[in-house]
PDB file of C-alpha atoms in Angstrom:
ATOM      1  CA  UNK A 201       0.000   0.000   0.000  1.00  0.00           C
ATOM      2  CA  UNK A 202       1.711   3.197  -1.256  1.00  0.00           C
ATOM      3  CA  UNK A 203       0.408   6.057   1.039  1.00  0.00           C
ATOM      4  CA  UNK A 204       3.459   8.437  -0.601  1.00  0.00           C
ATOM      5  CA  UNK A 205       3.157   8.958  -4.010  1.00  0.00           C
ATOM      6  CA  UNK A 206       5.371  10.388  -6.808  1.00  0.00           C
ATOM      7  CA  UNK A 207       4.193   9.369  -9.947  1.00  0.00           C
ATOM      8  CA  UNK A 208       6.640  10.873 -12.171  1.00  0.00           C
ATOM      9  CA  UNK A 209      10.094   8.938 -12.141  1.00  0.00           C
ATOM     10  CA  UNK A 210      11.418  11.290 -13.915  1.00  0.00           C
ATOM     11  CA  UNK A 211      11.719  15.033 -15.543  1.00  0.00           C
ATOM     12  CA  UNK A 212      13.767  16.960 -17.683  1.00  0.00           C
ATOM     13  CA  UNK A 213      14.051  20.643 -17.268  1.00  0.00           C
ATOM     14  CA  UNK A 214      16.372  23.096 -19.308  1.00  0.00           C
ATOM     15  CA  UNK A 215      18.557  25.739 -16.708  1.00  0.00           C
ATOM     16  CA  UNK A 216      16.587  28.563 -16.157  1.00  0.00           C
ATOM     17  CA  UNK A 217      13.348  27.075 -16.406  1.00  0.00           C
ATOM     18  CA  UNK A 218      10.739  26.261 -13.580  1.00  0.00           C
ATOM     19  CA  UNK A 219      11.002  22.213 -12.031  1.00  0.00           C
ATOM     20  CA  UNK A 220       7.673  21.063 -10.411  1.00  0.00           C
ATOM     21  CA  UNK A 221       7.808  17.508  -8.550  1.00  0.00           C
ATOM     22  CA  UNK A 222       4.711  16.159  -7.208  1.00  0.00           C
ATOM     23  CA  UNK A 223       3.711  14.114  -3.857  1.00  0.00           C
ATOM     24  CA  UNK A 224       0.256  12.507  -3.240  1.00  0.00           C
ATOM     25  CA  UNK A 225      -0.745  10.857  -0.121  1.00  0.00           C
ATOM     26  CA  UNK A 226      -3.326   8.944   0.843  1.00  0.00           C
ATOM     27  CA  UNK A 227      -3.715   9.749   4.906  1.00  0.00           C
ATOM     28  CA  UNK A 228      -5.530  13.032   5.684  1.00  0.00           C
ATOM     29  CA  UNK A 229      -3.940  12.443   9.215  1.00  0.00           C
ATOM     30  CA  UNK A 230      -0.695  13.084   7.958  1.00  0.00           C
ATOM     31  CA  UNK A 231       0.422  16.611   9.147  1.00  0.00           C
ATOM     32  CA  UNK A 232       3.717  17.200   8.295  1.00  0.00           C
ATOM     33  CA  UNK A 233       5.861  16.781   4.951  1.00  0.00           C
ATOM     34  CA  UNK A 234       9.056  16.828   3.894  1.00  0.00           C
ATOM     35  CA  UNK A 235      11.160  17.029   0.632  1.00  0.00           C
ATOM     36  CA  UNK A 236      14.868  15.205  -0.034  1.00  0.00           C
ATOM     37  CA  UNK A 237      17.208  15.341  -2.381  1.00  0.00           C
ATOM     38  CA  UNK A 238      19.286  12.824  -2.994  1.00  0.00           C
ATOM     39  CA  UNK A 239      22.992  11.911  -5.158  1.00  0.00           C
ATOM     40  CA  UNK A 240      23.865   8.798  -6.387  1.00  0.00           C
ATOM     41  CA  UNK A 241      26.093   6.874  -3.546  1.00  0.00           C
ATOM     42  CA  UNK A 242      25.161   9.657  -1.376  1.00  0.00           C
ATOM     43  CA  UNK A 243      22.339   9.974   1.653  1.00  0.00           C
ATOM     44  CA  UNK A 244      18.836  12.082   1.405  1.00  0.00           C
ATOM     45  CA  UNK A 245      19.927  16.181   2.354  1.00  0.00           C
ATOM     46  CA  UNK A 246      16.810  17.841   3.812  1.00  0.00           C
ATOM     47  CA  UNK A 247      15.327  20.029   1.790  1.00  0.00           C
ATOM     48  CA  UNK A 248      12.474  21.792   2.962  1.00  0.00           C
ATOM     49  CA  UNK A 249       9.369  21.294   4.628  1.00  0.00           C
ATOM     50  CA  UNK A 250       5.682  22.037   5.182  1.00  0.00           C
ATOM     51  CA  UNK A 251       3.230  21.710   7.662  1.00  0.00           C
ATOM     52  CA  UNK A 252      -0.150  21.002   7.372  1.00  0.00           C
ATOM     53  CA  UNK A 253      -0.943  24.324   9.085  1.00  0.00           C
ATOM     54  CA  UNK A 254       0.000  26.136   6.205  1.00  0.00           C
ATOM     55  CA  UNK A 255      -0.523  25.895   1.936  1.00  0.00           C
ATOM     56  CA  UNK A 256       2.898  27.184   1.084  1.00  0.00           C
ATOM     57  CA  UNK A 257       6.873  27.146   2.437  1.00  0.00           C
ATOM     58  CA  UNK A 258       9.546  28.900   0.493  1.00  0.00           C
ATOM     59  CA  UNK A 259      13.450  28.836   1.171  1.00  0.00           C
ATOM     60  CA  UNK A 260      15.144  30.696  -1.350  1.00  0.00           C
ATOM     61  CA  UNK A 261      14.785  28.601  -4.841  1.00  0.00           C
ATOM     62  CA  UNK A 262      12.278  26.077  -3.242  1.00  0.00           C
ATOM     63  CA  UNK A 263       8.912  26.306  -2.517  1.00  0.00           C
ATOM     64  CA  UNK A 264       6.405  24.006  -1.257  1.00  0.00           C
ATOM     65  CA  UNK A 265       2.852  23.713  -1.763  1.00  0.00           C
ATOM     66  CA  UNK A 266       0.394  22.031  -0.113  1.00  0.00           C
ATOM     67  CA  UNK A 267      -3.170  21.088  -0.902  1.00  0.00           C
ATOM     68  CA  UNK A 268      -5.000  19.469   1.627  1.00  0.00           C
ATOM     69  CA  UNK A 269      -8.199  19.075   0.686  1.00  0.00           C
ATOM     70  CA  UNK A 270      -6.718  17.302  -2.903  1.00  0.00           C
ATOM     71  CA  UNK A 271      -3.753  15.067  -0.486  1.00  0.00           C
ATOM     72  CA  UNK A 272      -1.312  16.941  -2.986  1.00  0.00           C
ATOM     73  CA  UNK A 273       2.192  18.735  -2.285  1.00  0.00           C
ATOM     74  CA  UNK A 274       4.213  19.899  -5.119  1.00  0.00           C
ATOM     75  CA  UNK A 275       7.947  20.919  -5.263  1.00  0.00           C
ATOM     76  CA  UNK A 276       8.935  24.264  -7.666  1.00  0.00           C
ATOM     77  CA  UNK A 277      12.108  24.946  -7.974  1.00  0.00           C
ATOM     78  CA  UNK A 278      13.264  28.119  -9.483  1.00  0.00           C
ATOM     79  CA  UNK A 279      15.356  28.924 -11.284  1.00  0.00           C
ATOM     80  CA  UNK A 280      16.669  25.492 -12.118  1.00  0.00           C
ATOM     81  CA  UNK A 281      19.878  24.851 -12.627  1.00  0.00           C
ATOM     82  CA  UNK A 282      22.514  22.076 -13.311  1.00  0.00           C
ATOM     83  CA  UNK A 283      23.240  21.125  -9.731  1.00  0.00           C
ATOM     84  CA  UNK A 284      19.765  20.182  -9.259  1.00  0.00           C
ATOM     85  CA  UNK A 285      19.905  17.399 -11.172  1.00  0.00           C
ATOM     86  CA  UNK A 286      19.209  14.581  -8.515  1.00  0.00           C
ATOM     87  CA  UNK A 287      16.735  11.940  -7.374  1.00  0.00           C
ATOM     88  CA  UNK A 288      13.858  13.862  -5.463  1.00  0.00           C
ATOM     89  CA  UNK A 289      11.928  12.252  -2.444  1.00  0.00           C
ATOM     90  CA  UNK A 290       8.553  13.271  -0.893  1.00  0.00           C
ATOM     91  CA  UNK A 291       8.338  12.034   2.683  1.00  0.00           C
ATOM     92  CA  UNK A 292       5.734  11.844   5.455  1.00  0.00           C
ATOM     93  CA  UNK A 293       6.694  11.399   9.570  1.00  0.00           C
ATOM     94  CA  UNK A 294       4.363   8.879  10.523  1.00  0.00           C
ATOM     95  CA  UNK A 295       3.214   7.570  13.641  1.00  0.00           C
ATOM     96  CA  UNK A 296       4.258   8.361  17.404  1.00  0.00           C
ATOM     97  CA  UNK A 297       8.267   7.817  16.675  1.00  0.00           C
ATOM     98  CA  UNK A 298       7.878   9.642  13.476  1.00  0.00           C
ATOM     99  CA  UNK A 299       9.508   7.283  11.024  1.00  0.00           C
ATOM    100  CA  UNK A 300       9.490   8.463   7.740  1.00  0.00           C
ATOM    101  CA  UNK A 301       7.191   6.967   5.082  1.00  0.00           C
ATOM    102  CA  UNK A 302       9.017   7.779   1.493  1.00  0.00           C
ATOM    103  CA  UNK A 303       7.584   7.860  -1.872  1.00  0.00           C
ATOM    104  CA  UNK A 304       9.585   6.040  -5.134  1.00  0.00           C
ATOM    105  CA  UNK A 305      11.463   9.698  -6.363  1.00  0.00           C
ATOM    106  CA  UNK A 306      11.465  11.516  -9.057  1.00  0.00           C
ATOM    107  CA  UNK A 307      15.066  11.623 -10.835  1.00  0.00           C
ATOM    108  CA  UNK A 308      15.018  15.361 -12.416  1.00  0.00           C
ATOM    109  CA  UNK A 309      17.426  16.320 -14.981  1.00  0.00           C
ATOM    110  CA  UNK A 310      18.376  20.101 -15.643  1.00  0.00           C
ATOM    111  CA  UNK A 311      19.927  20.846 -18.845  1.00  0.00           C
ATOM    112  CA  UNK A 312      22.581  23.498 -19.865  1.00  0.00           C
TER     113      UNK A 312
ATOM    114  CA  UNK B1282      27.482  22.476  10.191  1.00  0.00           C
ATOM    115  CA  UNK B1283      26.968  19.165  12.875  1.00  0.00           C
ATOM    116  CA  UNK B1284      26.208  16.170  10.546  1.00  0.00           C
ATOM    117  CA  UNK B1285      25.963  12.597  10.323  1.00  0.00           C
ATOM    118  CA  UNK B1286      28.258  10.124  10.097  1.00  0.00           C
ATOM    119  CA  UNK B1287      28.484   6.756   9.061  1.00  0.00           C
ATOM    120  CA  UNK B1288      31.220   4.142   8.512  1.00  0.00           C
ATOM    121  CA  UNK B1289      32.130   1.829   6.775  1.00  0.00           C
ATOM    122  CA  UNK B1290      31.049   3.734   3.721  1.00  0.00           C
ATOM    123  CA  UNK B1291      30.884  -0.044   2.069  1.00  0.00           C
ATOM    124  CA  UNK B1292      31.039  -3.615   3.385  1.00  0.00           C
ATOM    125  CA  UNK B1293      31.485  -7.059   1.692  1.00  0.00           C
ATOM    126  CA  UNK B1294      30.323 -10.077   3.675  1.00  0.00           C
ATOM    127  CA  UNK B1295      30.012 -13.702   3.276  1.00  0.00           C
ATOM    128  CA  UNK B1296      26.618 -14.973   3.291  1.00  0.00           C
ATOM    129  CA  UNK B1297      26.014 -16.311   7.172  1.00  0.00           C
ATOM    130  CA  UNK B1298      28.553 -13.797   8.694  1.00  0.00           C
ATOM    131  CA  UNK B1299      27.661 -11.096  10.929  1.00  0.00           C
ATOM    132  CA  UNK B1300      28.231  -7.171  10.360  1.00  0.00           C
ATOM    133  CA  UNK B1301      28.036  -4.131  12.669  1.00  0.00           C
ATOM    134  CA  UNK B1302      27.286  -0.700  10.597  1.00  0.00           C
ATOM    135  CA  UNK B1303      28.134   2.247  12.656  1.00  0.00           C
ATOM    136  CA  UNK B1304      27.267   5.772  13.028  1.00  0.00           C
ATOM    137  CA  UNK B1305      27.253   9.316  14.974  1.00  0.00           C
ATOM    138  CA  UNK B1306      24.364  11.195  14.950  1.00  0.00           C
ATOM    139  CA  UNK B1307      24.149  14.764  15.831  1.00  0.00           C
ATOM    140  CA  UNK B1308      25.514  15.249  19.280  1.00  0.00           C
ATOM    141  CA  UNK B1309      21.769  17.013  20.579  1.00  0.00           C
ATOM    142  CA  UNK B1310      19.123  14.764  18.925  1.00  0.00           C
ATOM    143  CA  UNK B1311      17.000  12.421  20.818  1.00  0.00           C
ATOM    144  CA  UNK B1312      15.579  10.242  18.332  1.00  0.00           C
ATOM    145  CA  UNK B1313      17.754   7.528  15.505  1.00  0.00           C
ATOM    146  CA  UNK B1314      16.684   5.608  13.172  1.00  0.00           C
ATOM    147  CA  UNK B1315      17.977   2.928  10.712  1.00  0.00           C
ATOM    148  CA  UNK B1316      16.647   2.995   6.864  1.00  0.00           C
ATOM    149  CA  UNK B1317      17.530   1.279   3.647  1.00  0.00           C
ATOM    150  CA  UNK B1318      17.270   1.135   0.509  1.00  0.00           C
ATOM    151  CA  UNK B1319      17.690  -1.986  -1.935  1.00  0.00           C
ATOM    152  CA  UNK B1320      19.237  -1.248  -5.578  1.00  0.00           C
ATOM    153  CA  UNK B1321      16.164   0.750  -7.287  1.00  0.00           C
ATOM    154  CA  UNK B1322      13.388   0.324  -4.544  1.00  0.00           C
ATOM    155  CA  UNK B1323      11.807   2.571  -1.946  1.00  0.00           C
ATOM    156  CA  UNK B1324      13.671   3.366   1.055  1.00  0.00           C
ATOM    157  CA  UNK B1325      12.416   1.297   3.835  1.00  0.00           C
ATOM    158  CA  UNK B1326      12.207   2.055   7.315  1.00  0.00           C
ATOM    159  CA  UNK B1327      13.960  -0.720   9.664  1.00  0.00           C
ATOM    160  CA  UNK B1328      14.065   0.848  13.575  1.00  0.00           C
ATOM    161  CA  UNK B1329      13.737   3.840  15.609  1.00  0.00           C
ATOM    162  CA  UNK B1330      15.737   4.288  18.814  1.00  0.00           C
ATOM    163  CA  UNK B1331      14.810   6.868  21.525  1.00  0.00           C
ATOM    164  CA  UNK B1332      15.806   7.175  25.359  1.00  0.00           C
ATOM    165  CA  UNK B1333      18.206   4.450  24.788  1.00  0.00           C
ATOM    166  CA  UNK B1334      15.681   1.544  23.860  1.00  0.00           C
ATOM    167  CA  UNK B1335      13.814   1.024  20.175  1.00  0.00           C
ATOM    168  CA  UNK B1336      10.722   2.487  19.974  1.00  0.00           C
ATOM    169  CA  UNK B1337       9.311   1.162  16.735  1.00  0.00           C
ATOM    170  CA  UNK B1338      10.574  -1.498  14.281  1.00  0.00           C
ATOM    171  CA  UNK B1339       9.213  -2.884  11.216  1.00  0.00           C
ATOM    172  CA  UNK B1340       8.357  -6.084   9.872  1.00  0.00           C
ATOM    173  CA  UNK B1341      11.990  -6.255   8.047  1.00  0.00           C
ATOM    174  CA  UNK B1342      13.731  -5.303  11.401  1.00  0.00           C
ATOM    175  CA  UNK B1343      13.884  -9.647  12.418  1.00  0.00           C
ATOM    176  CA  UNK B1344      15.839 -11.475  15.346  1.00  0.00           C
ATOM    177  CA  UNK B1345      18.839 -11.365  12.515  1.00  0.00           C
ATOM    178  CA  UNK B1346      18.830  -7.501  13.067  1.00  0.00           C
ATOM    179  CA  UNK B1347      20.089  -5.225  16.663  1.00  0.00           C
ATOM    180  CA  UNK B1348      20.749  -1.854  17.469  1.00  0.00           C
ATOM    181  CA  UNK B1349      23.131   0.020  20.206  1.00  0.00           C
ATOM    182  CA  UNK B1350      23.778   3.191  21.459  1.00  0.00           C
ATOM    183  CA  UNK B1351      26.527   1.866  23.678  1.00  0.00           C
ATOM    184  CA  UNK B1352      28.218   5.456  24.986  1.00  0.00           C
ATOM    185  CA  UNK B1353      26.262   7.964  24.205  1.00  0.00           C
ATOM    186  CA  UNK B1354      27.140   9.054  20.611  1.00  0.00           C
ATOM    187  CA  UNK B1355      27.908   6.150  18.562  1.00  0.00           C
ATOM    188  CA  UNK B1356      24.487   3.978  17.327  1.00  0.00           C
ATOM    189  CA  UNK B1357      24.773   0.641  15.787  1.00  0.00           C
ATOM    190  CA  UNK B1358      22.688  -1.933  13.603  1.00  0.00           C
ATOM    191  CA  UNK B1359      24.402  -5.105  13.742  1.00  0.00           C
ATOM    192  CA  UNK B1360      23.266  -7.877  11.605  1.00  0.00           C
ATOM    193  CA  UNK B1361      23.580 -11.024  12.400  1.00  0.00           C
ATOM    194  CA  UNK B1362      23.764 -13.776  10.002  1.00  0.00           C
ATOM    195  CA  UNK B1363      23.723 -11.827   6.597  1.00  0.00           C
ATOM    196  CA  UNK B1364      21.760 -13.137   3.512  1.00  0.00           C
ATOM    197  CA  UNK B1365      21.903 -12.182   0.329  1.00  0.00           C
ATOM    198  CA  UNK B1366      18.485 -10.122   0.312  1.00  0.00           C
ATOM    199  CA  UNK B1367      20.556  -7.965   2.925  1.00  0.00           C
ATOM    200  CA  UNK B1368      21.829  -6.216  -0.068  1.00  0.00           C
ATOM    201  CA  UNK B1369      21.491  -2.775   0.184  1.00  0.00           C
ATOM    202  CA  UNK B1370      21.999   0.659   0.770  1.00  0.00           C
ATOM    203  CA  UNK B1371      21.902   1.046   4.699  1.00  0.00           C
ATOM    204  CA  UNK B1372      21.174   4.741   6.185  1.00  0.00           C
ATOM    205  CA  UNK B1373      21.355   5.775   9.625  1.00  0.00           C
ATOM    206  CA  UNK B1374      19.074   9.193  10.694  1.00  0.00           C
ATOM    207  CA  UNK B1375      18.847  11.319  13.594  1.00  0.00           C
ATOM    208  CA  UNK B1376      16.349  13.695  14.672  1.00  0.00           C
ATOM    209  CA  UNK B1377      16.002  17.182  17.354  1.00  0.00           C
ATOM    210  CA  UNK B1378      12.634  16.106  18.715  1.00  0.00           C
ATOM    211  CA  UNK B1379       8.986  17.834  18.594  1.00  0.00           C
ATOM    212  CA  UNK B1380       8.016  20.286  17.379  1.00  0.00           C
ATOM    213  CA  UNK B1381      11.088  19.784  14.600  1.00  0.00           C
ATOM    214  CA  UNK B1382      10.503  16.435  12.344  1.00  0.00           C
ATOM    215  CA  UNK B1383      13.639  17.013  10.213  1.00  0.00           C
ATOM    216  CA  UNK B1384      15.745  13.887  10.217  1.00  0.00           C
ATOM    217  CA  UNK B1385      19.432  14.267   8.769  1.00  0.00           C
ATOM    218  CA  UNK B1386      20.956  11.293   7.523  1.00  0.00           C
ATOM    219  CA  UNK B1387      24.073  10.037   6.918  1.00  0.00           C
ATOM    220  CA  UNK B1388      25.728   8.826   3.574  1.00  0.00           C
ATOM    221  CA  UNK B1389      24.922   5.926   3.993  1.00  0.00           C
ATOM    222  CA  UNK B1390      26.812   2.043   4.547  1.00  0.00           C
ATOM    223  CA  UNK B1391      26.695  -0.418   1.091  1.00  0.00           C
ATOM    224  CA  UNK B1392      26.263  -3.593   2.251  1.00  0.00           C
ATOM    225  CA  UNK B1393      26.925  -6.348  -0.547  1.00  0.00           C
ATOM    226  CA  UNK B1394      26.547  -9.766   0.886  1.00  0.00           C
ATOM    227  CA  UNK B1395      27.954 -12.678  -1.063  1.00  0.00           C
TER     228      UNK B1395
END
């Protein structure tokens, strides 16, 4: 049972341009999301998160967006560039000790 | 910037033998965790680890699998008698505490069992 979804393994985005991942989930309890990036032969880095208190999180590039009523969070990242290009992981904190419930990624590619 | 660590950054094993993955987390959290992640799956949570005892583990986390915090800063999943399906990508967490959910992982242990 997938209650983190990314259905988009992967996108391509030229440098400059606008990157939107997307996250569904299935649990309206869920109050609390996060976004990871991730390297190859390299752990998730913390990206940025959102809680379910409020539709919309930026740091700098990122921003988060989060629609409740729909069980939808979306990623934009802007401007893209190069260095983005990584795997992309939507996660939830679930339960009392908070483990982390991860969707499949999305692997996005930013080209020059 | 405080950050996990984790060594060995990879470990070959015979099939049957047992191997201890280590890591630091970050000197003030209260709460680690053990993930991983077989070649192109999810990642998959295995145990959480708060006030020195495990607080959750999953249906993966077996009699094969046991964790440590044995002084204070070093955490430990030690695994047994390795099979082959042990495979994987193995990533320790750690994590301040409510009302911050962050968890910062390490780089991560490859564990190829032959």
């Amino acid at each position: 049972d997938q209650q983190v979804k990314q259905n988009s393994p992967s996108l391509s985005v030229q440098e400059g341009r606008i990157s939107i991942l997307n996250c569904d989930y299935t649990n309206s309890m869920f109050d609390y999301f996060l976004w990871y990036k991730k390297y190859p032969a390299e752990g998730p880095t913390f990206l940025i998160s959102i809680s379910s208190i409020k539709d919309k999180n930026e740091d700098g590039r990122f921003t988060v967006f989060l629609n409740k009523s729909a069980k939808h969070l979306s990623l934009h990242i802007v401007p893209s560039q190069p260095g983005d290009s990584a795997v992309y992981f939507c996660a939830v904190p679930a339960g009392n000790n908070r483990k982390l419930i991860w969707g499949l990624g999305t692997s996005l590619a930013v080209n020059p | 910037e405080p950050e996990v660590t984790q060594t060995p950054s990879h470990q070959v094993t015979q099939m049957g033998q047992e191997v201890i993955l280590r890591c630091v987390p970050i000197s003030n959290h209260l709460y680690f965790y053990w993930y991983r992640q077989i070649l192109g799956q999810k990642v998959e949570f295995l145990v959480s680890f708060y006030n020195n005892e495990i607080s959750e583990k999953s249906e993966i986390f077996d009699d094969q699998f046991s964790v440590e915090r044995p002084d204070g800063s070093n955490f430990t999943l030690k695994i047994r008698s390795t099979k082959l399906e042990d495979s994987a990508m193995y990533f320790c967490a750690s994590q301040r505490g409510a009302p911050e959910y962050e968890q910062y992982f390490g780089p991560g242990t490859r564990l190829t069992v032959t």
